[in-house]
């Protein structure tokens, strides 16, 4: 209020303005902070300590089960919105772990990595993601460290830094959802959740085992791994 009056040509200080407002029962509305100072300090620390972009858009891995990318995508259903977390092996572009949850939180991401760790030794591997809060949370970071995983994060606002994972999400939606139900039906949440979940499972099985990829020499991810099980420079 004081700044507004001064801009209008009045010579007045904030104390006088406060007194006049108080005498006339005019109280300004102060927007309270939603969280405590400790929470804001913790968030700031999280942002300042985000893992480096180790991949730097180099989406090539010469050996299987060594470098992974991960992301969360939305599943629109008639029962509400769900979230699919996927982990893909950059060596042969195989979806090696996935999990569906009702919230895109760190728990979903941790449990997806846990599933992967049950079949693969993740020591000295790399997992790359964007800077979503689920991936930069201390819980998720600590879990990766406990498994000996090096975390890599995209730069802020750079979707191309996780282009390999974004590519799979696009394929899943275009070939897996839109081709089956139409884009309009999927986006308008017309499909029951169980049908969507079943289609996710079926499409990932198809993608891994039968969908040929030009970058793999017209082989599916499973065929490529079978042909080059120890790596390909």
Short mmCIF file of C-alpha atoms in Angstrom, two decimals:
data_model
loop_
_atom_site.label_atom_id
_atom_site.label_comp_id
_atom_site.label_asym_id
_atom_site.label_seq_id
_atom_site.Cartn_x
_atom_site.Cartn_y
_atom_site.Cartn_z
CA UNK A 1 0.00 0.00 0.00
CA UNK A 2 2.83 2.41 0.90
CA UNK A 3 4.55 1.87 -2.46
CA UNK A 4 1.26 2.42 -4.27
CA UNK A 5 0.64 5.75 -2.49
CA UNK A 6 4.19 6.92 -3.16
CA UNK A 7 3.78 6.05 -6.86
CA UNK A 8 0.67 8.28 -6.84
CA UNK A 9 2.69 11.23 -5.54
CA UNK A 10 1.98 11.06 -1.78
CA UNK A 11 4.88 11.67 0.60
CA UNK A 12 4.23 9.11 3.30
CA UNK A 13 6.06 6.32 5.11
CA UNK A 14 4.96 2.79 5.95
CA UNK A 15 4.44 3.55 9.66
CA UNK A 16 1.86 6.23 8.96
CA UNK A 17 0.11 4.04 6.42
CA UNK A 18 -0.04 1.20 8.96
CA UNK A 19 -1.48 3.54 11.63
CA UNK A 20 -4.17 4.92 9.32
CA UNK A 21 -5.15 1.45 8.17
CA UNK A 22 -5.27 0.22 11.77
CA UNK A 23 -7.47 3.15 12.86
CA UNK A 24 -9.90 2.38 10.03
CA UNK A 25 -9.87 -1.39 10.59
CA UNK A 26 -8.24 -2.00 7.22
CA UNK A 27 -6.13 -5.13 7.42
CA UNK A 28 -3.95 -6.32 4.58
CA UNK A 29 -4.11 -9.99 3.65
CA UNK A 30 -0.78 -11.75 4.01
CA UNK A 31 -0.35 -14.97 2.08
CA UNK A 32 1.03 -17.52 4.46
CA UNK A 33 3.69 -19.93 3.35
CA UNK A 34 2.30 -23.40 2.80
CA UNK A 35 5.22 -25.18 4.40
CA UNK A 36 7.66 -24.57 7.23
CA UNK A 37 11.07 -22.92 6.60
CA UNK A 38 12.67 -26.33 7.15
CA UNK A 39 10.70 -27.84 4.26
CA UNK A 40 11.69 -25.02 1.91
CA UNK A 41 15.33 -25.36 3.00
CA UNK A 42 15.21 -29.09 2.31
CA UNK A 43 13.73 -28.51 -1.13
CA UNK A 44 16.44 -26.00 -1.93
CA UNK A 45 19.10 -28.47 -0.84
CA UNK A 46 17.54 -31.16 -3.04
CA UNK A 47 17.72 -28.89 -6.09
CA UNK A 48 21.30 -27.89 -5.36
CA UNK A 49 22.46 -31.50 -5.05
CA UNK A 50 20.74 -33.07 -8.06
CA UNK A 51 22.95 -35.77 -9.62
CA UNK A 52 24.89 -34.78 -12.74
CA UNK A 53 23.81 -35.61 -16.28
CA UNK A 54 26.20 -38.55 -16.69
CA UNK A 55 24.68 -39.75 -19.98
CA UNK A 56 24.66 -36.33 -21.63
CA UNK A 57 22.39 -37.68 -24.41
CA UNK A 58 24.70 -40.61 -25.17
CA UNK A 59 22.06 -43.33 -25.37
CA UNK A 60 24.44 -46.12 -26.34
CA UNK A 61 25.48 -48.98 -24.10
CA UNK A 62 28.05 -51.54 -25.36
CA UNK A 63 27.06 -54.11 -22.76
CA UNK A 64 23.73 -55.47 -21.52
CA UNK A 65 22.38 -54.67 -18.08
CA UNK A 66 24.75 -51.77 -17.46
CA UNK A 67 22.98 -48.51 -18.40
CA UNK A 68 19.27 -47.92 -17.92
CA UNK A 69 16.79 -45.10 -18.50
CA UNK A 70 13.53 -44.63 -16.61
CA UNK A 71 10.43 -42.46 -16.71
CA UNK A 72 6.83 -42.21 -15.52
CA UNK A 73 3.93 -41.94 -17.96
CA UNK A 74 0.21 -41.38 -17.35
CA UNK A 75 -2.45 -44.04 -17.80
CA UNK A 76 -5.91 -42.51 -18.31
CA UNK A 77 -8.71 -44.90 -17.31
CA UNK A 78 -12.41 -44.75 -16.47
CA UNK A 79 -11.42 -45.50 -12.86
CA UNK A 80 -9.02 -42.57 -12.61
CA UNK A 81 -5.47 -41.71 -13.60
CA UNK A 82 -2.69 -44.19 -12.86
CA UNK A 83 1.05 -43.97 -13.37
CA UNK A 84 3.38 -46.37 -15.15
CA UNK A 85 7.05 -46.36 -14.20
CA UNK A 86 9.29 -48.08 -16.74
CA UNK A 87 12.98 -49.00 -16.77
CA UNK A 88 14.60 -49.67 -20.15
CA UNK A 89 18.01 -51.18 -20.91
CA UNK A 90 19.87 -48.94 -23.36
CA UNK A 91 21.84 -51.90 -24.74
CA UNK A 92 18.91 -53.54 -26.50
CA UNK A 93 16.06 -51.16 -25.60
CA UNK A 94 14.31 -53.87 -23.62
CA UNK A 95 11.80 -52.95 -20.92
CA UNK A 96 13.42 -54.76 -17.99
CA UNK A 97 11.10 -53.59 -15.20
CA UNK A 98 7.79 -51.76 -14.86
CA UNK A 99 5.20 -51.04 -12.23
CA UNK A 100 1.84 -49.27 -12.09
CA UNK A 101 0.79 -47.13 -9.14
CA UNK A 102 -1.90 -44.68 -8.09
CA UNK A 103 0.66 -41.96 -7.34
CA UNK A 104 3.81 -40.87 -9.24
CA UNK A 105 5.84 -40.82 -6.04
CA UNK A 106 9.26 -42.05 -4.99
CA UNK A 107 7.74 -45.26 -3.64
CA UNK A 108 6.63 -46.25 -7.16
CA UNK A 109 10.11 -45.57 -8.54
CA UNK A 110 11.86 -47.39 -5.70
CA UNK A 111 9.66 -50.46 -6.08
CA UNK A 112 10.34 -50.58 -9.83
CA UNK A 113 14.08 -50.58 -9.20
CA UNK A 114 13.57 -53.18 -6.49
CA UNK A 115 11.85 -55.44 -9.02
CA UNK A 116 14.82 -55.06 -11.34
CA UNK A 117 17.30 -55.78 -8.55
CA UNK A 118 15.62 -59.12 -7.89
CA UNK A 119 16.77 -60.42 -11.28
CA UNK A 120 19.87 -58.33 -12.03
CA UNK A 121 22.92 -57.36 -9.98
CA UNK A 122 22.80 -53.56 -10.25
CA UNK A 123 26.22 -52.87 -8.75
CA UNK A 124 28.16 -50.30 -10.85
CA UNK A 125 25.23 -49.70 -13.21
CA UNK A 126 23.77 -46.32 -14.24
CA UNK A 127 20.12 -45.28 -14.13
CA UNK A 128 19.14 -42.06 -15.91
CA UNK A 129 15.93 -40.08 -15.40
CA UNK A 130 14.56 -36.56 -15.56
CA UNK A 131 14.58 -34.27 -12.51
CA UNK A 132 11.08 -35.16 -11.35
CA UNK A 133 10.62 -34.96 -7.59
CA UNK A 134 10.20 -38.74 -7.39
CA UNK A 135 13.66 -39.28 -8.83
CA UNK A 136 15.42 -36.52 -6.91
CA UNK A 137 13.94 -37.44 -3.52
CA UNK A 138 16.39 -38.53 -0.83
CA UNK A 139 14.55 -41.84 -0.43
CA UNK A 140 15.06 -42.74 -4.09
CA UNK A 141 18.65 -41.52 -4.15
CA UNK A 142 19.54 -43.42 -1.00
CA UNK A 143 17.99 -46.59 -2.39
CA UNK A 144 20.08 -46.38 -5.56
CA UNK A 145 23.22 -45.82 -3.49
CA UNK A 146 22.41 -48.87 -1.37
CA UNK A 147 22.39 -50.98 -4.55
CA UNK A 148 25.62 -49.50 -5.89
CA UNK A 149 23.87 -47.63 -8.71
CA UNK A 150 25.15 -44.36 -10.17
CA UNK A 151 22.28 -41.93 -10.73
CA UNK A 152 22.16 -39.63 -13.74
CA UNK A 153 19.62 -36.82 -14.22
CA UNK A 154 18.59 -34.73 -17.21
CA UNK A 155 19.21 -31.01 -17.13
CA UNK A 156 16.22 -28.87 -16.15
CA UNK A 157 13.69 -28.44 -18.96
CA UNK A 158 15.63 -30.64 -21.41
CA UNK A 159 13.24 -33.39 -22.51
CA UNK A 160 15.75 -34.57 -25.13
CA UNK A 161 18.10 -35.58 -22.32
CA UNK A 162 15.84 -38.60 -21.80
CA UNK A 163 14.84 -39.06 -25.43
CA UNK A 164 15.29 -42.84 -25.43
CA UNK A 165 12.71 -43.28 -22.71
CA UNK A 166 10.36 -40.70 -24.22
CA UNK A 167 10.54 -42.67 -27.47
CA UNK A 168 9.23 -45.82 -25.80
CA UNK A 169 6.42 -43.89 -24.10
CA UNK A 170 5.35 -42.56 -27.49
CA UNK A 171 5.43 -46.04 -29.04
CA UNK A 172 3.41 -47.49 -26.16
CA UNK A 173 0.69 -44.86 -26.47
CA UNK A 174 0.53 -44.79 -30.27
CA UNK A 175 0.74 -48.53 -30.97
CA UNK A 176 -0.47 -49.91 -27.68
CA UNK A 177 -3.33 -47.58 -26.72
CA UNK A 178 -4.42 -45.34 -29.60
CA UNK A 179 -4.36 -48.14 -32.18
CA UNK A 180 -6.51 -50.31 -29.94
CA UNK A 181 -9.01 -47.78 -28.56
CA UNK A 182 -8.31 -44.48 -30.43
CA UNK A 183 -6.51 -41.53 -28.91
CA UNK A 184 -9.78 -39.79 -28.07
CA UNK A 185 -11.15 -42.73 -26.07
CA UNK A 186 -7.90 -43.11 -24.14
CA UNK A 187 -7.47 -39.41 -23.39
CA UNK A 188 -11.11 -39.08 -22.32
CA UNK A 189 -10.66 -41.88 -19.77
CA UNK A 190 -13.22 -44.22 -21.31
CA UNK A 191 -11.25 -47.46 -20.85
CA UNK A 192 -11.51 -49.50 -17.61
CA UNK A 193 -8.27 -49.64 -15.65
CA UNK A 194 -8.01 -53.44 -15.81
CA UNK A 195 -8.16 -53.31 -19.61
CA UNK A 196 -5.43 -50.66 -19.70
CA UNK A 197 -3.24 -52.60 -17.26
CA UNK A 198 -3.63 -55.79 -19.29
CA UNK A 199 -2.74 -53.93 -22.47
CA UNK A 200 0.40 -52.53 -20.84
CA UNK A 201 1.51 -56.05 -19.94
CA UNK A 202 0.66 -57.47 -23.36
CA UNK A 203 2.31 -54.65 -25.28
CA UNK A 204 5.54 -54.83 -23.28
CA UNK A 205 5.72 -58.59 -23.97
CA UNK A 206 5.17 -57.89 -27.67
CA UNK A 207 7.65 -55.02 -27.71
CA UNK A 208 10.42 -56.97 -26.00
CA UNK A 209 10.04 -60.19 -27.96
CA UNK A 210 8.57 -59.45 -31.37
CA UNK A 211 8.69 -55.76 -32.34
CA UNK A 212 11.64 -55.31 -34.70
CA UNK A 213 13.78 -52.21 -34.32
CA UNK A 214 15.88 -50.74 -37.12
CA UNK A 215 18.59 -49.59 -34.72
CA UNK A 216 18.98 -53.21 -33.57
CA UNK A 217 19.47 -54.50 -37.11
CA UNK A 218 15.79 -55.35 -37.54
CA UNK A 219 15.80 -57.53 -34.44
CA UNK A 220 13.57 -57.34 -31.39
CA UNK A 221 15.21 -56.51 -28.04
CA UNK A 222 15.08 -60.19 -27.03
CA UNK A 223 16.49 -61.36 -30.37
CA UNK A 224 19.32 -58.83 -30.16
CA UNK A 225 20.27 -59.95 -26.66
CA UNK A 226 20.20 -63.59 -27.73
CA UNK A 227 22.47 -62.84 -30.70
CA UNK A 228 24.88 -60.61 -28.75
CA UNK A 229 24.61 -61.77 -25.11
CA UNK A 230 28.03 -60.46 -24.06
CA UNK A 231 27.85 -57.06 -25.69
CA UNK A 232 28.38 -55.32 -29.01
CA UNK A 233 30.87 -52.51 -29.51
#
